mmCIF file of C-alpha atoms in Angstrom:
data_model
loop_
_atom_site.group_PDB
_atom_site.id
_atom_site.type_symbol
_atom_site.label_atom_id
_atom_site.label_comp_id
_atom_site.label_asym_id
_atom_site.label_seq_id
_atom_site.Cartn_x
_atom_site.Cartn_y
_atom_site.Cartn_z
ATOM 1 C CA ALA A 264 48.881 67.812 111.662
ATOM 2 C CA LEU A 265 51.271 67.011 113.896
ATOM 3 C CA PRO A 266 50.211 67.319 117.765
ATOM 4 C CA ILE A 267 52.041 69.995 119.590
ATOM 5 C CA SER A 268 53.091 70.025 123.376
ATOM 6 C CA HIS A 269 54.612 73.037 125.176
ATOM 7 C CA THR A 270 55.221 73.407 128.556
ATOM 8 C CA PRO A 271 56.138 76.791 130.204
ATOM 9 C CA SER A 272 58.219 77.326 132.778
ATOM 10 C CA GLN A 273 55.076 79.118 134.391
ATOM 11 C CA PRO A 274 51.334 78.654 133.690
ATOM 12 C CA ASN A 275 50.546 82.002 131.547
ATOM 13 C CA GLN A 276 53.169 83.122 131.453
ATOM 14 C CA GLN A 277 56.349 83.851 128.688
ATOM 15 C CA SER A 278 58.844 80.960 129.443
ATOM 16 C CA LYS A 279 62.273 81.836 130.105
ATOM 17 C CA ALA A 280 64.969 79.860 128.750
ATOM 18 C CA PRO A 281 68.529 80.150 130.566
ATOM 19 C CA ALA A 282 70.270 83.570 130.151
ATOM 20 C CA GLY A 283 71.886 83.569 126.490
ATOM 21 C CA GLN A 284 70.643 79.923 125.473
ATOM 22 C CA PRO A 285 68.147 80.048 122.300
ATOM 23 C CA HIS A 286 64.847 78.253 121.946
ATOM 24 C CA CYS A 287 64.696 74.785 120.415
ATOM 25 C CA PHE A 288 61.961 73.054 119.140
ATOM 26 C CA HIS A 289 62.841 69.557 118.180
ATOM 27 C CA LEU A 290 60.415 67.489 115.433
ATOM 28 C CA ALA A 291 59.723 63.986 115.468
ATOM 29 C CA PRO A 292 57.733 62.353 113.106
ATOM 30 C CA SER A 293 54.959 61.916 115.603
ATOM 31 C CA THR A 294 55.124 64.635 117.862
ATOM 32 C CA VAL A 295 56.216 68.364 118.169
ATOM 33 C CA THR A 296 58.038 69.597 121.767
ATOM 34 C CA ALA A 297 58.929 72.516 122.549
ATOM 35 C CA LYS A 298 61.917 73.031 125.392
ATOM 36 C CA TYR A 299 65.004 74.674 125.516
ATOM 37 C CA SER A 300 68.569 73.065 125.153
ATOM 38 C CA LYS A 301 72.060 73.486 125.715
ATOM 39 C CA ASP A 302 72.862 71.981 122.691
ATOM 40 C CA CYS A 303 71.058 74.847 120.368
ATOM 41 C CA GLN A 304 73.639 77.129 118.605
ATOM 42 C CA GLN A 305 73.004 80.607 118.639
ATOM 43 C CA GLY A 306 73.726 81.882 114.794
ATOM 44 C CA PRO A 307 74.380 85.332 113.118
ATOM 45 C CA PHE A 308 70.246 86.382 113.157
ATOM 46 C CA GLY A 309 69.153 89.608 113.877
ATOM 47 C CA PRO A 310 65.239 89.691 114.608
ATOM 48 C CA PHE A 311 62.768 89.121 111.579
ATOM 49 C CA TYR A 312 59.540 90.957 113.598
ATOM 50 C CA VAL A 313 59.579 95.040 112.917
ATOM 51 C CA GLN A 314 58.623 96.382 115.890
ATOM 52 C CA VAL A 315 55.717 99.749 115.288
ATOM 53 C CA ALA A 316 57.471 102.937 114.942
ATOM 54 C CA MET A 317 54.431 105.146 115.188
ATOM 55 C CA PRO A 318 51.409 104.780 116.751
ATOM 56 C CA CYS A 319 48.893 105.178 113.065
ATOM 57 C CA VAL A 320 48.934 102.662 110.584
ATOM 58 C CA LEU A 321 47.120 102.027 107.466
ATOM 59 C CA LYS A 322 47.866 99.426 104.329
ATOM 60 C CA PHE A 323 47.169 99.658 100.634
ATOM 61 C CA LEU A 324 47.041 97.820 97.920
ATOM 62 C CA THR A 325 49.094 99.186 94.961
ATOM 63 C CA PRO A 326 49.157 97.745 91.623
ATOM 64 C CA GLU A 327 52.797 97.944 89.674
ATOM 65 C CA ALA A 328 51.568 101.710 88.020
ATOM 66 C CA LEU A 329 50.362 103.010 91.717
ATOM 67 C CA ALA A 330 53.764 101.483 92.954
ATOM 68 C CA ALA A 331 55.493 103.335 90.711
ATOM 69 C CA ALA A 332 53.923 106.529 90.786
ATOM 70 C CA ILE A 333 54.038 106.667 94.460
ATOM 71 C CA ILE A 334 57.836 105.396 94.482
ATOM 72 C CA GLY A 335 58.899 108.219 91.923
ATOM 73 C CA LYS A 336 62.284 108.601 89.795
ATOM 74 C CA GLY A 337 64.996 107.616 92.247
ATOM 75 C CA GLY A 338 62.671 107.137 94.821
ATOM 76 C CA ALA A 339 62.205 111.408 94.960
ATOM 77 C CA VAL A 340 58.207 110.605 95.448
ATOM 78 C CA ILE A 341 58.319 108.857 98.165
ATOM 79 C CA ALA A 342 60.873 110.912 99.856
ATOM 80 C CA GLU A 343 58.507 113.947 99.290
ATOM 81 C CA MET A 344 55.639 111.887 100.970
ATOM 82 C CA ARG A 345 57.532 110.989 103.647
ATOM 83 C CA GLN A 346 59.383 114.284 104.453
ATOM 84 C CA SER A 347 55.482 116.044 104.161
ATOM 85 C CA THR A 348 53.464 113.898 106.209
ATOM 86 C CA GLN A 349 56.589 113.055 108.977
ATOM 87 C CA ALA A 350 55.589 109.441 107.683
ATOM 88 C CA LYS A 351 57.300 105.768 107.774
ATOM 89 C CA LEU A 352 55.974 104.630 103.984
ATOM 90 C CA GLY A 353 57.283 101.011 103.118
ATOM 91 C CA LEU A 354 56.313 99.196 99.631
ATOM 92 C CA SER A 355 56.599 95.013 99.484
ATOM 93 C CA ASP A 356 59.107 94.011 97.185
ATOM 94 C CA HIS A 357 58.654 93.670 93.137
ATOM 95 C CA ASN A 358 56.776 90.628 92.631
ATOM 96 C CA GLU A 359 56.069 89.717 96.578
ATOM 97 C CA TYR A 360 52.018 90.289 96.535
ATOM 98 C CA PHE A 361 49.093 90.385 98.758
ATOM 99 C CA PRO A 362 47.597 86.947 98.185
ATOM 100 C CA GLY A 363 45.232 86.315 95.168
ATOM 101 C CA THR A 364 46.150 90.220 93.653
ATOM 102 C CA ASP A 365 48.558 91.591 91.837
ATOM 103 C CA CYS A 366 49.432 94.474 94.009
ATOM 104 C CA ARG A 367 52.476 95.169 96.111
ATOM 105 C CA VAL A 368 51.171 96.134 99.818
ATOM 106 C CA LEU A 369 52.217 99.667 101.174
ATOM 107 C CA THR A 370 52.353 100.238 104.596
ATOM 108 C CA ALA A 371 52.114 103.963 106.159
ATOM 109 C CA GLN A 372 52.758 104.826 109.565
ATOM 110 C CA ALA A 373 52.178 108.217 111.291
ATOM 111 C CA ASN A 374 52.676 109.821 114.674
ATOM 112 C CA THR A 375 48.693 111.249 114.498
ATOM 113 C CA PRO A 376 45.155 110.270 112.608
ATOM 114 C CA GLU A 377 45.798 113.592 111.085
ATOM 115 C CA ALA A 378 48.855 112.730 109.404
ATOM 116 C CA MET A 379 47.433 109.334 108.508
ATOM 117 C CA ARG A 380 44.887 111.078 106.951
ATOM 118 C CA ASP A 381 47.212 113.287 104.724
ATOM 119 C CA VAL A 382 49.324 110.228 103.472
ATOM 120 C CA ALA A 383 45.851 108.618 102.588
ATOM 121 C CA ASN A 384 44.661 111.707 100.613
ATOM 122 C CA GLN A 385 48.431 111.836 98.889
ATOM 123 C CA VAL A 386 47.688 108.077 97.895
ATOM 124 C CA ILE A 387 44.543 108.981 96.563
ATOM 125 C CA ALA A 388 45.968 111.978 94.436
ATOM 126 C CA LYS A 389 48.641 109.771 93.096
ATOM 127 C CA VAL A 390 45.816 107.419 91.976
ATOM 128 C CA GLU A 391 43.931 110.045 90.189
ATOM 129 C CA SER A 392 47.147 110.738 88.333
ATOM 130 C CA CYS A 393 47.579 107.337 87.210
ATOM 131 C CA VAL A 394 44.207 107.301 85.987
ATOM 132 C CA GLN A 395 44.618 110.355 83.999
ATOM 133 C CA ASN A 396 47.660 109.252 82.591
ATOM 134 C CA SER A 397 46.431 105.614 81.419
ATOM 135 C CA PRO A 398 43.003 104.360 82.847
ATOM 136 C CA SER A 399 43.173 101.115 83.917
ATOM 137 C CA GLU A 400 40.623 98.006 85.412
ATOM 138 C CA SER A 401 42.364 98.075 88.727
ATOM 139 C CA LEU A 402 42.731 102.237 89.322
ATOM 140 C CA GLY A 403 39.661 103.443 87.220
ATOM 141 C CA GLN A 404 39.278 106.257 85.124
ATOM 142 C CA PRO A 405 38.994 110.100 85.619
ATOM 143 C CA GLY A 406 36.104 110.645 87.910
ATOM 144 C CA ASP A 407 35.950 106.851 88.611
ATOM 145 C CA ILE A 408 39.028 105.973 90.478
ATOM 146 C CA LYS A 409 39.439 103.192 92.466
ATOM 147 C CA LEU A 410 41.204 102.510 95.683
ATOM 148 C CA LYS A 411 42.181 99.220 98.079
ATOM 149 C CA THR A 412 43.180 99.241 101.414
ATOM 150 C CA LEU A 413 43.705 96.098 103.830
ATOM 151 C CA VAL A 414 41.895 96.740 107.311
ATOM 152 C CA PRO A 415 41.710 94.712 110.253
ATOM 153 C CA LYS A 416 38.462 92.649 110.667
ATOM 154 C CA ALA A 417 37.858 94.515 113.884
ATOM 155 C CA ALA A 418 38.220 97.565 112.300
ATOM 156 C CA VAL A 419 36.005 96.581 109.463
ATOM 157 C CA GLY A 420 32.977 95.635 111.795
ATOM 158 C CA GLY A 421 33.409 99.606 112.981
ATOM 159 C CA ILE A 422 32.774 100.572 109.401
ATOM 160 C CA ILE A 423 29.998 98.039 108.474
ATOM 161 C CA GLY A 424 28.616 99.269 112.197
ATOM 162 C CA LYS A 425 25.125 97.459 113.677
ATOM 163 C CA GLY A 426 22.910 96.379 110.948
ATOM 164 C CA GLY A 427 25.243 97.977 108.328
ATOM 165 C CA SER A 428 24.025 101.190 109.759
ATOM 166 C CA ASN A 429 27.359 102.948 108.826
ATOM 167 C CA ILE A 430 28.962 101.657 106.068
ATOM 168 C CA LYS A 431 25.149 103.048 104.104
ATOM 169 C CA GLN A 432 25.812 106.683 105.733
ATOM 170 C CA VAL A 433 28.596 106.362 104.537
ATOM 171 C CA ARG A 434 27.791 105.586 100.885
ATOM 172 C CA GLU A 435 25.139 107.470 100.876
ATOM 173 C CA ARG A 436 27.229 110.777 102.189
ATOM 174 C CA SER A 437 30.610 110.217 100.005
ATOM 175 C CA GLY A 438 28.776 108.589 96.998
ATOM 176 C CA ALA A 439 31.423 105.954 96.873
ATOM 177 C CA LYS A 440 31.146 102.074 95.685
ATOM 178 C CA ILE A 441 32.438 100.057 99.036
ATOM 179 C CA SER A 442 32.829 96.699 98.734
ATOM 180 C CA ILE A 443 34.555 94.476 101.439
ATOM 181 C CA SER A 444 36.661 90.888 100.879
ATOM 182 C CA GLU A 445 36.000 88.250 102.953
ATOM 183 C CA PRO A 446 38.557 88.183 106.053
ATOM 184 C CA LEU A 447 41.811 86.118 105.117
ATOM 185 C CA GLY A 448 42.249 84.014 108.493
ATOM 186 C CA SER A 449 40.380 84.709 111.970
ATOM 187 C CA GLY A 450 40.749 86.794 114.774
ATOM 188 C CA PRO A 451 40.491 90.860 114.948
ATOM 189 C CA GLY A 452 43.604 91.271 112.951
ATOM 190 C CA ALA A 453 42.398 88.756 110.063
ATOM 191 C CA GLU A 454 42.588 91.355 106.588
ATOM 192 C CA GLN A 455 40.089 92.036 104.923
ATOM 193 C CA VAL A 456 40.198 94.167 101.489
ATOM 194 C CA VAL A 457 38.022 97.665 101.330
ATOM 195 C CA GLN A 458 38.024 98.694 97.585
ATOM 196 C CA ILE A 459 36.378 101.826 97.281
ATOM 197 C CA GLN A 460 35.491 103.700 93.977
ATOM 198 C CA GLY A 461 34.225 106.820 93.017
ATOM 199 C CA SER A 462 35.437 110.284 92.900
ATOM 200 C CA VAL A 463 38.390 111.561 94.441
ATOM 201 C CA GLN A 464 36.151 113.317 97.206
ATOM 202 C CA ALA A 465 34.478 110.357 97.445
ATOM 203 C CA LEU A 466 37.150 108.226 98.149
ATOM 204 C CA GLU A 467 38.968 111.185 100.541
ATOM 205 C CA PHE A 468 35.703 110.764 102.404
ATOM 206 C CA VAL A 469 35.543 107.054 102.947
ATOM 207 C CA MET A 470 39.016 106.785 103.963
ATOM 208 C CA ALA A 471 38.411 109.541 106.646
ATOM 209 C CA GLU A 472 36.224 106.839 108.141
ATOM 210 C CA VAL A 473 38.624 104.143 107.856
ATOM 211 C CA ASN A 474 41.396 105.630 109.181
ATOM 212 C CA LYS A 475 39.244 106.563 112.244
ATOM 213 C CA GLN A 476 37.793 103.191 112.829
ATOM 214 C CA VAL A 477 41.651 101.414 112.228
ATOM 215 C CA GLN A 478 43.285 103.974 114.872
ATOM 216 C CA GLU A 479 40.531 103.834 117.161
ATOM 217 C CA LEU A 480 41.846 99.955 117.703
ATOM 218 C CA SER A 481 45.989 100.903 117.916
ATOM 219 C CA GLU A 482 46.012 99.812 121.484
ATOM 220 C CA GLU A 483 44.819 96.469 121.405
ATOM 221 C CA ALA A 484 47.317 93.879 122.046
ATOM 222 C CA TRP A 485 47.001 92.612 118.492
ATOM 223 C CA PHE A 486 47.368 95.571 116.485
ATOM 224 C CA ALA A 487 51.263 95.364 116.732
ATOM 225 C CA GLY A 488 51.019 91.995 115.259
ATOM 226 C CA TRP A 489 48.561 93.095 112.514
ATOM 227 C CA THR A 490 50.855 96.060 111.489
ATOM 228 C CA ALA A 491 54.329 93.929 111.256
ATOM 229 C CA ALA A 492 52.147 90.769 110.170
ATOM 230 C CA THR A 493 52.288 91.533 106.617
ATOM 231 C CA ALA A 494 54.690 94.361 105.999
ATOM 232 C CA ARG A 495 58.310 93.622 105.053
ATOM 233 C CA GLY A 496 60.554 94.776 102.340
ATOM 234 C CA GLY A 497 63.653 92.004 102.251
ATOM 235 C CA MET A 498 65.346 90.705 105.375
ATOM 236 C CA GLY A 499 65.523 92.903 107.922
ATOM 237 C CA GLY A 500 62.730 94.580 106.771
ATOM 238 C CA TYR A 501 58.861 94.293 108.070
ATOM 239 C CA GLY A 502 57.238 91.100 109.477
ATOM 240 C CA MET A 503 55.699 87.710 109.089
ATOM 241 C CA PRO A 504 54.784 85.750 105.803
ATOM 242 C CA MET A 505 51.880 86.060 104.255
ATOM 243 C CA MET A 506 51.427 83.153 101.199
ATOM 244 C CA GLY A 507 49.567 82.365 98.299
ATOM 245 C CA GLY A 508 47.589 84.198 95.621
ATOM 246 C CA LYS A 509 49.896 85.252 92.579
ATOM 247 C CA GLY A 510 53.613 84.632 94.145
ATOM 248 C CA SER A 511 53.776 85.546 97.767
ATOM 249 C CA TYR A 512 53.250 89.003 99.670
ATOM 250 C CA SER A 513 55.862 89.520 102.765
ATOM 251 C CA GLY A 514 58.975 88.145 104.348
ATOM 252 C CA GLY A 515 61.034 87.659 100.625
ATOM 253 C CA TYR A 516 59.167 84.284 100.211
ATOM 254 C CA GLY A 517 58.557 83.590 96.814
ATOM 255 C CA GLY A 518 56.335 80.900 94.727
ATOM 256 C CA GLY A 519 53.125 81.492 96.723
ATOM 257 C CA MET A 520 51.079 78.231 98.164
ATOM 258 C CA GLY A 521 48.479 77.701 95.504
ATOM 259 C CA GLY A 522 45.561 78.910 96.856
ATOM 260 C CA MET A 523 46.379 79.077 100.536
ATOM 261 C CA GLY A 524 47.638 75.285 100.722
ATOM 262 C CA GLY A 525 44.700 74.433 103.220
ATOM 263 C CA PRO A 526 43.376 75.151 106.656
ATOM 264 C CA GLY A 527 46.449 74.364 108.264
ATOM 265 C CA VAL A 528 47.674 77.901 106.350
ATOM 266 C CA GLY A 529 45.215 79.679 107.449
ATOM 267 C CA LEU A 530 45.632 78.909 111.003
ATOM 268 C CA MET A 531 49.619 79.281 111.027
ATOM 269 C CA MET A 532 49.033 82.435 109.299
ATOM 270 C CA ASP A 533 46.463 83.642 111.832
ATOM 271 C CA VAL A 534 48.425 82.491 114.843
ATOM 272 C CA ALA A 535 51.612 84.267 113.351
ATOM 273 C CA GLN A 536 49.186 87.223 113.317
ATOM 274 C CA ASN A 537 48.929 87.601 116.808
ATOM 275 C CA MET A 538 51.919 85.958 118.331
ATOM 276 C CA PRO A 539 53.326 88.456 120.786
ATOM 277 C CA PRO A 540 56.114 90.869 119.604
ATOM 278 C CA TYR A 541 58.692 89.513 122.136
ATOM 279 C CA VAL A 542 58.449 86.110 120.172
ATOM 280 C CA MET A 543 59.825 87.459 116.985
ATOM 281 C CA GLU A 544 62.028 89.652 118.600
ATOM 282 C CA ASP A 545 63.972 87.002 120.537
ATOM 283 C CA SER A 546 67.527 87.396 119.480
ATOM 284 C CA ARG A 547 68.600 83.893 121.041
ATOM 285 C CA GLY A 548 67.319 82.022 117.978
ATOM 286 C CA PHE A 549 65.240 79.172 117.626
ATOM 287 C CA ALA A 550 65.907 75.497 116.631
ATOM 288 C CA LEU A 551 63.803 73.233 115.172
ATOM 289 C CA SER A 552 65.095 69.240 114.106
ATOM 290 C CA CYS A 553 63.353 66.582 112.784
ATOM 291 C CA VAL A 554 64.119 63.175 111.249
ATOM 292 C CA VAL A 555 64.464 62.444 107.640
ATOM 293 C CA PRO A 556 64.770 58.997 105.577
ATOM 294 C CA ASN A 557 68.340 58.579 104.177
ATOM 295 C CA ARG A 558 67.183 58.422 100.506
ATOM 296 C CA LEU A 559 65.732 61.849 100.630
ATOM 297 C CA VAL A 560 68.732 63.278 102.098
ATOM 298 C CA GLY A 561 70.791 63.473 98.816
ATOM 299 C CA GLY A 562 67.674 65.390 97.072
ATOM 300 C CA LEU A 563 67.892 68.015 100.001
ATOM 301 C CA ILE A 564 71.863 68.631 100.124
ATOM 302 C CA GLY A 565 71.692 68.946 96.400
ATOM 303 C CA ARG A 566 74.990 68.902 94.070
ATOM 304 C CA GLY A 567 77.565 70.357 95.725
ATOM 305 C CA GLY A 568 75.474 71.278 99.078
ATOM 306 C CA SER A 569 73.388 73.396 96.695
ATOM 307 C CA GLY A 570 69.863 72.688 97.796
ATOM 308 C CA THR A 571 70.550 73.582 101.632
ATOM 309 C CA LYS A 572 72.648 76.674 100.714
ATOM 310 C CA GLU A 573 69.910 78.115 98.512
ATOM 311 C CA VAL A 574 67.248 77.192 101.369
ATOM 312 C CA GLN A 575 69.709 79.072 104.069
ATOM 313 C CA SER A 576 70.390 81.973 101.625
ATOM 314 C CA THR A 577 66.561 81.853 101.275
ATOM 315 C CA THR A 578 65.338 81.825 104.836
ATOM 316 C CA GLY A 579 68.082 83.207 106.521
ATOM 317 C CA THR A 580 68.648 80.316 108.654
ATOM 318 C CA LYS A 581 71.593 77.654 109.267
ATOM 319 C CA ILE A 582 70.906 73.774 108.101
ATOM 320 C CA GLY A 583 72.689 70.663 109.542
ATOM 321 C CA ILE A 584 72.256 66.980 108.170
ATOM 322 C CA ARG A 585 73.850 64.313 110.954
ATOM 323 C CA GLU A 586 73.697 60.863 111.224
ATOM 324 C CA ILE A 587 71.523 59.247 113.688
ATOM 325 C CA PRO A 588 73.733 56.558 116.150
ATOM 326 C CA GLY A 589 71.973 53.268 115.798
ATOM 327 C CA ASP A 590 69.540 54.514 113.266
ATOM 328 C CA PRO A 591 71.184 53.799 109.480
ATOM 329 C CA ASP A 592 68.000 54.274 107.723
ATOM 330 C CA ASN A 593 67.208 57.599 109.088
ATOM 331 C CA ARG A 594 69.518 61.498 109.527
ATOM 332 C CA SER A 595 68.507 64.209 111.706
ATOM 333 C CA LEU A 596 67.970 67.703 110.020
ATOM 334 C CA ASN A 597 68.899 70.770 112.442
ATOM 335 C CA ILE A 598 67.642 74.224 111.381
ATOM 336 C CA ALA A 599 68.606 76.952 113.740
ATOM 337 C CA GLY A 600 67.537 81.016 113.211
ATOM 338 C CA PRO A 601 64.578 83.358 114.370
ATOM 339 C CA LEU A 602 61.301 81.636 114.780
ATOM 340 C CA ALA A 603 59.503 82.339 111.476
ATOM 341 C CA ASN A 604 62.580 81.959 109.649
ATOM 342 C CA THR A 605 63.091 78.104 110.882
ATOM 343 C CA CYS A 606 59.441 77.604 110.095
ATOM 344 C CA ALA A 607 59.795 78.768 106.700
ATOM 345 C CA ALA A 608 63.257 76.982 106.091
ATOM 346 C CA TYR A 609 61.171 73.499 107.224
#
């Protein structure tokens, strides 16, 4: 792990770079120093973080069969759902799954809790339709269907209630089976999977409570970060990366990280989830620079520059490798772009 130092221009306030200048982060083998530099060049990078357009948000895990049912032929079904609920609906890309699952993520935004409840009921209806045609382990069978939703840790506390009193009452009144996974990360915005199993009416009852608990937190400072942190559909779409499990979910990042890659990755994800929006929205861009041994440079660049071109294309960054005066054994690797993209490229 590399120690990090950062000196803002004023304590406890957002630090400012000179007008028109990008943020620069310079990486050395033993230290990381955050500073502003006139040497940083702004590239044609748009903001990576999406602002929450509507105040109410819910997220659902959708196996491919459910995702296909929600989209419909030529996108007709999802267009109708958007029209009837006046909600914004977005799915993560094909093969971009929530960590540890084979499910894409459906993120819904609506103007009111009532409109969001309508969205949830329509998703439940699509689950019922899917199992009528083809029962499955992931979605259940007629009369006993399954739905998974992603809930921030802070809202899960409300769903459970003091000493488990609320979730006990919800189970008894709905007749649904409810299971909750461990949080992925820490902090109030850490994702937890809430699985609901039962009849259509049971799922609607439980989702009404989930919706209530989530929307009650929409004014919290971390809420916008939770919304955007795991939602995305292509460059210029949603937000921050979550990597791991079967493939990867969000941000267009493929390959996963083999069981989350250790505690450092969990920490990175937690920080990213709760990062203030202005950090991701800053259009000036960021730059990372680090020292690379000469023996690795050829592999990084690849034949005809294919290596760096691939990374640039995948992450939307610009990469430059330069000689270091007086150091024949190493070169300087420079990456420029939005903060999340430069970290992904690194």
